[in-house]
Amino acid sequence: MTETLTIDAILAMDAEEMRRRMAAPPEERAAFVRVAAEGGVAEAQAIYGQMLLDGAGLPADPREAVRWFDRAARQGHVMAINMMGRCYDLGWGVAVDKVRAAEWFRIASDRGLDWGMYNYATALALGAGVAEDKPAALALFRRAAAMGNAKAINFVGSFHEDGWVVERDMAEAARCYALAAEGGDFRGQFNHARMLADAGRVDEALHWLAKVPETATDAFLAKARDWLAGAPVAELRAAAEGFGRQSRDG
């Protein structure tokens, strides 16, 4: 007999039953989350939007994903607010609109979300959809970095390596890249590997380079391949072979 779930039944579930439902096979999990989303639960709406975006347990449908992110965002769900920015930034289910993306990111940032801070800081640093403001960007990157956001830590390292806003400080850049790498950021892993290679620690550099393709985007892998192809060390040039397409965005 097929179970008929209702929003009232879901709201009455204890934490253990919720965990069990969310650990179910993808199709069952998607059906469960949809009932809660349709019942008006903002967290479920945000999760269901992500499932639709990823095609997790149901066919991918970016347009429908945006609709659910929007519903959750209108209830103040901060990650959904950030995801609306991501959709406009990358053209997931909507036309690319950097101005609208930056505005969504600003709202998520103002509400204290580290990812909102990182994304809005990126827009400020690059002048994407908002006037370029590198000092404001660095301040936000530092706030997100203090919350443990590995991508923000990596970007702080870039400011120190390139001498943006602050004096060029390669030691501080290297420290940030190492932290970002340990935190799982693929850009941090690559930058940490660069620094290690420059210091003659090639074996350690290769260790971190091997991790990059696990999560990196196609665009980043292409840039990394180009850099490795021109590296002065043969072992680094050989590592470029592992930087194939991964079909990721972001």
PDB file of C-alpha atoms in Angstrom:
ATOM      1  CA  MET A   1       0.000   0.000   0.000  1.00  0.00           C
ATOM      2  CA  THR A   2       1.386   3.392  -1.030  1.00  0.00           C
ATOM      3  CA  GLU A   3       1.816   5.853   1.820  1.00  0.00           C
ATOM      4  CA  THR A   4      -0.054   9.150   1.528  1.00  0.00           C
ATOM      5  CA  LEU A   5       1.860  11.876   3.287  1.00  0.00           C
ATOM      6  CA  THR A   6       0.330  15.124   4.457  1.00  0.00           C
ATOM      7  CA  ILE A   7       1.967  18.271   5.719  1.00  0.00           C
ATOM      8  CA  ASP A   8       0.339  17.730   9.119  1.00  0.00           C
ATOM      9  CA  ALA A   9       1.894  14.260   9.342  1.00  0.00           C
ATOM     10  CA  ILE A  10       5.291  15.666   8.421  1.00  0.00           C
ATOM     11  CA  LEU A  11       5.086  18.469  10.980  1.00  0.00           C
ATOM     12  CA  ALA A  12       4.212  15.887  13.647  1.00  0.00           C
ATOM     13  CA  MET A  13       7.313  13.774  12.947  1.00  0.00           C
ATOM     14  CA  ASP A  14      10.097  13.667  15.502  1.00  0.00           C
ATOM     15  CA  ALA A  15      13.722  14.412  14.654  1.00  0.00           C
ATOM     16  CA  GLU A  16      14.664  10.748  14.248  1.00  0.00           C
ATOM     17  CA  GLU A  17      11.880  10.124  11.727  1.00  0.00           C
ATOM     18  CA  MET A  18      12.884  13.260   9.837  1.00  0.00           C
ATOM     19  CA  ARG A  19      16.469  12.022   9.630  1.00  0.00           C
ATOM     20  CA  ARG A  20      15.251   8.632   8.399  1.00  0.00           C
ATOM     21  CA  ARG A  21      13.146  10.232   5.667  1.00  0.00           C
ATOM     22  CA  MET A  22      15.977  12.477   4.522  1.00  0.00           C
ATOM     23  CA  ALA A  23      18.314   9.468   4.360  1.00  0.00           C
ATOM     24  CA  ALA A  24      15.914   7.560   2.085  1.00  0.00           C
ATOM     25  CA  PRO A  25      16.728   6.835  -1.583  1.00  0.00           C
ATOM     26  CA  PRO A  26      16.715   9.989  -3.733  1.00  0.00           C
ATOM     27  CA  GLU A  27      13.265   9.472  -5.287  1.00  0.00           C
ATOM     28  CA  GLU A  28      11.620   8.863  -1.911  1.00  0.00           C
ATOM     29  CA  ARG A  29      13.443  11.815  -0.361  1.00  0.00           C
ATOM     30  CA  ALA A  30      12.345  14.109  -3.185  1.00  0.00           C
ATOM     31  CA  ALA A  31       8.706  13.067  -2.805  1.00  0.00           C
ATOM     32  CA  PHE A  32       8.860  13.627   0.944  1.00  0.00           C
ATOM     33  CA  VAL A  33      10.469  17.050   0.609  1.00  0.00           C
ATOM     34  CA  ARG A  34       7.954  18.115  -2.029  1.00  0.00           C
ATOM     35  CA  VAL A  35       5.013  17.529   0.321  1.00  0.00           C
ATOM     36  CA  ALA A  36       6.670  19.720   2.949  1.00  0.00           C
ATOM     37  CA  ALA A  37       7.552  22.344   0.325  1.00  0.00           C
ATOM     38  CA  GLU A  38       4.003  22.480  -0.966  1.00  0.00           C
ATOM     39  CA  GLY A  39       2.866  22.764   2.639  1.00  0.00           C
ATOM     40  CA  GLY A  40       4.762  26.032   2.951  1.00  0.00           C
ATOM     41  CA  VAL A  41       7.882  24.941   4.886  1.00  0.00           C
ATOM     42  CA  ALA A  42      10.623  27.318   3.753  1.00  0.00           C
ATOM     43  CA  GLU A  43      13.486  24.922   4.507  1.00  0.00           C
ATOM     44  CA  ALA A  44      11.793  22.235   2.419  1.00  0.00           C
ATOM     45  CA  GLN A  45      11.213  24.709  -0.416  1.00  0.00           C
ATOM     46  CA  ALA A  46      14.909  25.597  -0.448  1.00  0.00           C
ATOM     47  CA  ILE A  47      15.951  21.934  -0.358  1.00  0.00           C
ATOM     48  CA  TYR A  48      13.467  20.992  -3.072  1.00  0.00           C
ATOM     49  CA  GLY A  49      14.771  23.822  -5.239  1.00  0.00           C
ATOM     50  CA  GLN A  50      18.300  22.446  -4.860  1.00  0.00           C
ATOM     51  CA  MET A  51      17.079  18.943  -5.733  1.00  0.00           C
ATOM     52  CA  LEU A  52      15.479  20.292  -8.900  1.00  0.00           C
ATOM     53  CA  LEU A  53      18.633  22.202  -9.759  1.00  0.00           C
ATOM     54  CA  ASP A  54      20.823  19.127  -9.265  1.00  0.00           C
ATOM     55  CA  GLY A  55      18.402  16.542 -10.637  1.00  0.00           C
ATOM     56  CA  ALA A  56      18.592  14.659  -7.328  1.00  0.00           C
ATOM     57  CA  GLY A  57      15.781  12.111  -7.146  1.00  0.00           C
ATOM     58  CA  LEU A  58      13.826  13.767  -9.970  1.00  0.00           C
ATOM     59  CA  PRO A  59      14.554  15.241 -13.413  1.00  0.00           C
ATOM     60  CA  ALA A  60      16.602  18.430 -13.321  1.00  0.00           C
ATOM     61  CA  ASP A  61      14.445  21.508 -13.913  1.00  0.00           C
ATOM     62  CA  PRO A  62      16.308  24.780 -13.290  1.00  0.00           C
ATOM     63  CA  ARG A  63      13.263  26.948 -14.053  1.00  0.00           C
ATOM     64  CA  GLU A  64      11.199  25.111 -11.464  1.00  0.00           C
ATOM     65  CA  ALA A  65      14.131  25.268  -9.059  1.00  0.00           C
ATOM     66  CA  VAL A  66      14.106  29.067  -9.284  1.00  0.00           C
ATOM     67  CA  ARG A  67      10.385  29.092  -8.496  1.00  0.00           C
ATOM     68  CA  TRP A  68      10.953  27.152  -5.283  1.00  0.00           C
ATOM     69  CA  PHE A  69      14.004  29.193  -4.283  1.00  0.00           C
ATOM     70  CA  ASP A  70      11.903  32.312  -4.789  1.00  0.00           C
ATOM     71  CA  ARG A  71       9.089  30.975  -2.595  1.00  0.00           C
ATOM     72  CA  ALA A  72      11.541  30.152   0.189  1.00  0.00           C
ATOM     73  CA  ALA A  73      13.350  33.492  -0.227  1.00  0.00           C
ATOM     74  CA  ARG A  74      10.076  35.372   0.161  1.00  0.00           C
ATOM     75  CA  GLN A  75       9.763  33.692   3.561  1.00  0.00           C
ATOM     76  CA  GLY A  76      13.198  35.000   4.511  1.00  0.00           C
ATOM     77  CA  HIS A  77      15.125  31.751   4.014  1.00  0.00           C
ATOM     78  CA  VAL A  78      18.654  33.133   3.755  1.00  0.00           C
ATOM     79  CA  MET A  79      20.227  30.293   1.764  1.00  0.00           C
ATOM     80  CA  ALA A  80      17.369  30.479  -0.734  1.00  0.00           C
ATOM     81  CA  ILE A  81      18.043  34.213  -1.027  1.00  0.00           C
ATOM     82  CA  ASN A  82      21.670  33.412  -1.815  1.00  0.00           C
ATOM     83  CA  MET A  83      20.615  30.749  -4.326  1.00  0.00           C
ATOM     84  CA  MET A  84      18.436  33.271  -6.142  1.00  0.00           C
ATOM     85  CA  GLY A  85      21.620  35.268  -6.578  1.00  0.00           C
ATOM     86  CA  ARG A  86      23.451  32.215  -7.852  1.00  0.00           C
ATOM     87  CA  CYS A  87      20.707  31.527 -10.397  1.00  0.00           C
ATOM     88  CA  TYR A  88      20.843  35.067 -11.776  1.00  0.00           C
ATOM     89  CA  ASP A  89      24.639  35.074 -11.654  1.00  0.00           C
ATOM     90  CA  LEU A  90      25.065  31.848 -13.632  1.00  0.00           C
ATOM     91  CA  GLY A  91      21.850  31.717 -15.664  1.00  0.00           C
ATOM     92  CA  TRP A  92      20.342  28.712 -13.911  1.00  0.00           C
ATOM     93  CA  GLY A  93      16.675  28.713 -14.944  1.00  0.00           C
ATOM     94  CA  VAL A  94      16.707  32.456 -15.688  1.00  0.00           C
ATOM     95  CA  ALA A  95      18.590  34.829 -17.956  1.00  0.00           C
ATOM     96  CA  VAL A  96      21.943  35.992 -16.571  1.00  0.00           C
ATOM     97  CA  ASP A  97      21.445  39.287 -14.726  1.00  0.00           C
ATOM     98  CA  LYS A  98      24.486  40.374 -12.738  1.00  0.00           C
ATOM     99  CA  VAL A  99      22.688  43.359 -11.213  1.00  0.00           C
ATOM    100  CA  ARG A 100      19.875  41.237  -9.786  1.00  0.00           C
ATOM    101  CA  ALA A 101      22.401  38.621  -8.697  1.00  0.00           C
ATOM    102  CA  ALA A 102      24.402  41.214  -6.759  1.00  0.00           C
ATOM    103  CA  GLU A 103      21.254  42.499  -5.070  1.00  0.00           C
ATOM    104  CA  TRP A 104      20.246  39.027  -3.898  1.00  0.00           C
ATOM    105  CA  PHE A 105      23.794  38.415  -2.664  1.00  0.00           C
ATOM    106  CA  ARG A 106      23.773  41.727  -0.788  1.00  0.00           C
ATOM    107  CA  ILE A 107      20.570  40.761   1.029  1.00  0.00           C
ATOM    108  CA  ALA A 108      22.002  37.355   1.997  1.00  0.00           C
ATOM    109  CA  SER A 109      25.212  39.049   3.129  1.00  0.00           C
ATOM    110  CA  ASP A 110      23.364  41.623   5.219  1.00  0.00           C
ATOM    111  CA  ARG A 111      21.525  38.766   6.937  1.00  0.00           C
ATOM    112  CA  GLY A 112      24.798  37.219   8.042  1.00  0.00           C
ATOM    113  CA  LEU A 113      25.206  34.305   5.633  1.00  0.00           C
ATOM    114  CA  ASP A 114      28.861  33.575   4.921  1.00  0.00           C
ATOM    115  CA  TRP A 115      28.065  32.460   1.362  1.00  0.00           C
ATOM    116  CA  GLY A 116      26.154  35.680   0.799  1.00  0.00           C
ATOM    117  CA  MET A 117      29.182  37.611   2.043  1.00  0.00           C
ATOM    118  CA  TYR A 118      31.492  35.650  -0.229  1.00  0.00           C
ATOM    119  CA  ASN A 119      29.291  36.058  -3.300  1.00  0.00           C
ATOM    120  CA  TYR A 120      28.602  39.748  -2.732  1.00  0.00           C
ATOM    121  CA  ALA A 121      32.289  40.379  -2.008  1.00  0.00           C
ATOM    122  CA  THR A 122      33.148  38.637  -5.288  1.00  0.00           C
ATOM    123  CA  ALA A 123      30.736  40.937  -7.130  1.00  0.00           C
ATOM    124  CA  LEU A 124      32.305  43.972  -5.435  1.00  0.00           C
ATOM    125  CA  ALA A 125      35.842  42.805  -6.196  1.00  0.00           C
ATOM    126  CA  LEU A 126      35.075  42.252  -9.875  1.00  0.00           C
ATOM    127  CA  GLY A 127      32.546  45.026 -10.394  1.00  0.00           C
ATOM    128  CA  ALA A 128      29.960  42.435 -11.478  1.00  0.00           C
ATOM    129  CA  GLY A 129      26.503  43.980 -11.334  1.00  0.00           C
ATOM    130  CA  VAL A 130      27.663  46.570  -8.811  1.00  0.00           C
ATOM    131  CA  ALA A 131      30.333  49.276  -8.715  1.00  0.00           C
ATOM    132  CA  GLU A 132      33.787  47.840  -8.054  1.00  0.00           C
ATOM    133  CA  ASP A 133      34.831  48.374  -4.438  1.00  0.00           C
ATOM    134  CA  LYS A 134      37.826  46.265  -3.463  1.00  0.00           C
ATOM    135  CA  PRO A 135      38.147  47.627   0.118  1.00  0.00           C
ATOM    136  CA  ALA A 136      34.528  46.708   0.840  1.00  0.00           C
ATOM    137  CA  ALA A 137      35.067  43.354  -0.848  1.00  0.00           C
ATOM    138  CA  LEU A 138      38.082  42.553   1.330  1.00  0.00           C
ATOM    139  CA  ALA A 139      36.167  43.466   4.487  1.00  0.00           C
ATOM    140  CA  LEU A 140      33.393  41.046   3.534  1.00  0.00           C
ATOM    141  CA  PHE A 141      35.824  38.306   2.509  1.00  0.00           C
ATOM    142  CA  ARG A 142      37.469  38.645   5.913  1.00  0.00           C
ATOM    143  CA  ARG A 143      34.119  38.373   7.690  1.00  0.00           C
ATOM    144  CA  ALA A 144      33.238  35.235   5.749  1.00  0.00           C
ATOM    145  CA  ALA A 145      36.747  33.853   6.286  1.00  0.00           C
ATOM    146  CA  ALA A 146      36.377  34.343  10.038  1.00  0.00           C
ATOM    147  CA  MET A 147      33.273  32.138   9.805  1.00  0.00           C
ATOM    148  CA  GLY A 148      35.389  29.402   8.200  1.00  0.00           C
ATOM    149  CA  ASN A 149      34.386  29.921   4.557  1.00  0.00           C
ATOM    150  CA  ALA A 150      37.280  28.341   2.642  1.00  0.00           C
ATOM    151  CA  LYS A 151      36.549  30.163  -0.623  1.00  0.00           C
ATOM    152  CA  ALA A 152      36.637  33.507   1.171  1.00  0.00           C
ATOM    153  CA  ILE A 153      39.931  32.556   2.839  1.00  0.00           C
ATOM    154  CA  ASN A 154      41.374  31.825  -0.595  1.00  0.00           C
ATOM    155  CA  PHE A 155      40.216  35.196  -1.921  1.00  0.00           C
ATOM    156  CA  VAL A 156      41.839  36.972   1.035  1.00  0.00           C
ATOM    157  CA  GLY A 157      45.030  35.191  -0.003  1.00  0.00           C
ATOM    158  CA  SER A 158      44.633  36.558  -3.527  1.00  0.00           C
ATOM    159  CA  PHE A 159      44.376  40.113  -2.165  1.00  0.00           C
ATOM    160  CA  HIS A 160      47.687  39.635  -0.371  1.00  0.00           C
ATOM    161  CA  GLU A 161      49.374  37.966  -3.349  1.00  0.00           C
ATOM    162  CA  ASP A 162      48.253  40.636  -5.820  1.00  0.00           C
ATOM    163  CA  GLY A 163      48.599  43.609  -3.484  1.00  0.00           C
ATOM    164  CA  TRP A 164      44.964  44.655  -3.761  1.00  0.00           C
ATOM    165  CA  VAL A 165      44.032  47.136  -1.000  1.00  0.00           C
ATOM    166  CA  VAL A 166      46.804  45.710   1.221  1.00  0.00           C
ATOM    167  CA  GLU A 167      50.587  45.560   0.821  1.00  0.00           C
ATOM    168  CA  ARG A 168      51.764  42.534  -1.147  1.00  0.00           C
ATOM    169  CA  ASP A 169      52.554  39.804   1.385  1.00  0.00           C
ATOM    170  CA  MET A 170      53.410  36.397  -0.057  1.00  0.00           C
ATOM    171  CA  ALA A 171      53.779  34.776   3.355  1.00  0.00           C
ATOM    172  CA  GLU A 172      50.234  35.787   4.298  1.00  0.00           C
ATOM    173  CA  ALA A 173      48.971  34.710   0.879  1.00  0.00           C
ATOM    174  CA  ALA A 174      50.591  31.302   1.363  1.00  0.00           C
ATOM    175  CA  ARG A 175      49.058  30.970   4.829  1.00  0.00           C
ATOM    176  CA  CYS A 176      45.582  31.750   3.492  1.00  0.00           C
ATOM    177  CA  TYR A 177      45.949  29.364   0.568  1.00  0.00           C
ATOM    178  CA  ALA A 178      47.003  26.556   2.891  1.00  0.00           C
ATOM    179  CA  LEU A 179      43.937  27.145   5.087  1.00  0.00           C
ATOM    180  CA  ALA A 180      41.647  27.299   2.060  1.00  0.00           C
ATOM    181  CA  ALA A 181      43.140  24.081   0.692  1.00  0.00           C
ATOM    182  CA  GLU A 182      42.615  22.298   3.977  1.00  0.00           C
ATOM    183  CA  GLY A 183      39.049  23.609   3.976  1.00  0.00           C
ATOM    184  CA  GLY A 184      38.349  21.901   0.640  1.00  0.00           C
ATOM    185  CA  ASP A 185      38.341  24.844  -1.764  1.00  0.00           C
ATOM    186  CA  PHE A 186      39.694  23.774  -5.155  1.00  0.00           C
ATOM    187  CA  ARG A 187      41.114  27.212  -5.913  1.00  0.00           C
ATOM    188  CA  GLY A 188      42.833  27.177  -2.539  1.00  0.00           C
ATOM    189  CA  GLN A 189      44.214  23.712  -3.264  1.00  0.00           C
ATOM    190  CA  PHE A 190      45.643  24.894  -6.581  1.00  0.00           C
ATOM    191  CA  ASN A 191      47.079  28.082  -5.139  1.00  0.00           C
ATOM    192  CA  HIS A 192      48.577  26.184  -2.210  1.00  0.00           C
ATOM    193  CA  ALA A 193      50.157  23.776  -4.692  1.00  0.00           C
ATOM    194  CA  ARG A 194      51.632  26.729  -6.627  1.00  0.00           C
ATOM    195  CA  MET A 195      53.219  28.090  -3.486  1.00  0.00           C
ATOM    196  CA  LEU A 196      54.593  24.700  -2.503  1.00  0.00           C
ATOM    197  CA  ALA A 197      56.059  24.194  -5.975  1.00  0.00           C
ATOM    198  CA  ASP A 198      57.699  27.616  -5.861  1.00  0.00           C
ATOM    199  CA  ALA A 199      59.289  26.587  -2.546  1.00  0.00           C
ATOM    200  CA  GLY A 200      60.668  23.416  -4.140  1.00  0.00           C
ATOM    201  CA  ARG A 201      58.219  21.134  -2.312  1.00  0.00           C
ATOM    202  CA  VAL A 202      57.069  19.395  -5.494  1.00  0.00           C
ATOM    203  CA  ASP A 203      55.793  16.156  -3.926  1.00  0.00           C
ATOM    204  CA  GLU A 204      53.519  18.128  -1.589  1.00  0.00           C
ATOM    205  CA  ALA A 205      52.381  20.276  -4.500  1.00  0.00           C
ATOM    206  CA  LEU A 206      51.425  17.175  -6.492  1.00  0.00           C
ATOM    207  CA  HIS A 207      49.423  15.889  -3.510  1.00  0.00           C
ATOM    208  CA  TRP A 208      47.252  19.030  -3.529  1.00  0.00           C
ATOM    209  CA  LEU A 209      47.030  19.212  -7.308  1.00  0.00           C
ATOM    210  CA  ALA A 210      45.575  15.694  -7.358  1.00  0.00           C
ATOM    211  CA  LYS A 211      42.654  16.937  -5.250  1.00  0.00           C
ATOM    212  CA  VAL A 212      41.725  19.874  -7.496  1.00  0.00           C
ATOM    213  CA  PRO A 213      39.842  17.970 -10.262  1.00  0.00           C
ATOM    214  CA  GLU A 214      37.579  16.326  -7.667  1.00  0.00           C
ATOM    215  CA  THR A 215      35.537  19.513  -7.248  1.00  0.00           C
ATOM    216  CA  ALA A 216      36.834  22.108  -9.720  1.00  0.00           C
ATOM    217  CA  THR A 217      34.759  23.646 -12.507  1.00  0.00           C
ATOM    218  CA  ASP A 218      35.548  23.093 -16.176  1.00  0.00           C
ATOM    219  CA  ALA A 219      36.543  26.736 -16.596  1.00  0.00           C
ATOM    220  CA  PHE A 220      38.995  26.539 -13.718  1.00  0.00           C
ATOM    221  CA  LEU A 221      40.433  23.227 -14.926  1.00  0.00           C
ATOM    222  CA  ALA A 222      41.127  24.754 -18.330  1.00  0.00           C
ATOM    223  CA  LYS A 223      43.058  27.639 -16.734  1.00  0.00           C
ATOM    224  CA  ALA A 224      44.898  25.247 -14.433  1.00  0.00           C
ATOM    225  CA  ARG A 225      45.898  23.037 -17.366  1.00  0.00           C
ATOM    226  CA  ASP A 226      47.334  26.041 -19.170  1.00  0.00           C
ATOM    227  CA  TRP A 227      49.370  27.036 -16.118  1.00  0.00           C
ATOM    228  CA  LEU A 228      50.648  23.512 -15.530  1.00  0.00           C
ATOM    229  CA  ALA A 229      51.551  23.075 -19.204  1.00  0.00           C
ATOM    230  CA  GLY A 230      53.966  25.979 -18.884  1.00  0.00           C
ATOM    231  CA  ALA A 231      55.399  24.990 -15.506  1.00  0.00           C
ATOM    232  CA  PRO A 232      59.192  24.673 -15.336  1.00  0.00           C
ATOM    233  CA  VAL A 233      59.038  21.348 -13.456  1.00  0.00           C
ATOM    234  CA  ALA A 234      58.321  18.195 -15.489  1.00  0.00           C
ATOM    235  CA  GLU A 235      56.251  16.617 -12.727  1.00  0.00           C
ATOM    236  CA  LEU A 236      53.911  19.601 -12.738  1.00  0.00           C
ATOM    237  CA  ARG A 237      53.540  19.525 -16.508  1.00  0.00           C
ATOM    238  CA  ALA A 238      52.626  15.840 -16.277  1.00  0.00           C
ATOM    239  CA  ALA A 239      49.952  16.647 -13.662  1.00  0.00           C
ATOM    240  CA  ALA A 240      48.004  18.609 -16.308  1.00  0.00           C
ATOM    241  CA  GLU A 241      46.811  15.294 -17.750  1.00  0.00           C
ATOM    242  CA  GLY A 242      44.595  14.799 -14.693  1.00  0.00           C
ATOM    243  CA  PHE A 243      42.763  18.085 -15.261  1.00  0.00           C
ATOM    244  CA  GLY A 244      40.022  16.809 -17.582  1.00  0.00           C
ATOM    245  CA  ARG A 245      36.481  18.144 -17.873  1.00  0.00           C
ATOM    246  CA  GLN A 246      34.276  17.657 -14.821  1.00  0.00           C
ATOM    247  CA  SER A 247      31.060  19.404 -16.009  1.00  0.00           C
ATOM    248  CA  ARG A 248      30.653  21.619 -12.953  1.00  0.00           C
ATOM    249  CA  ASP A 249      29.795  25.289 -12.568  1.00  0.00           C
ATOM    250  CA  GLY A 250      30.410  27.857  -9.867  1.00  0.00           C
TER     251      GLY A 250
END
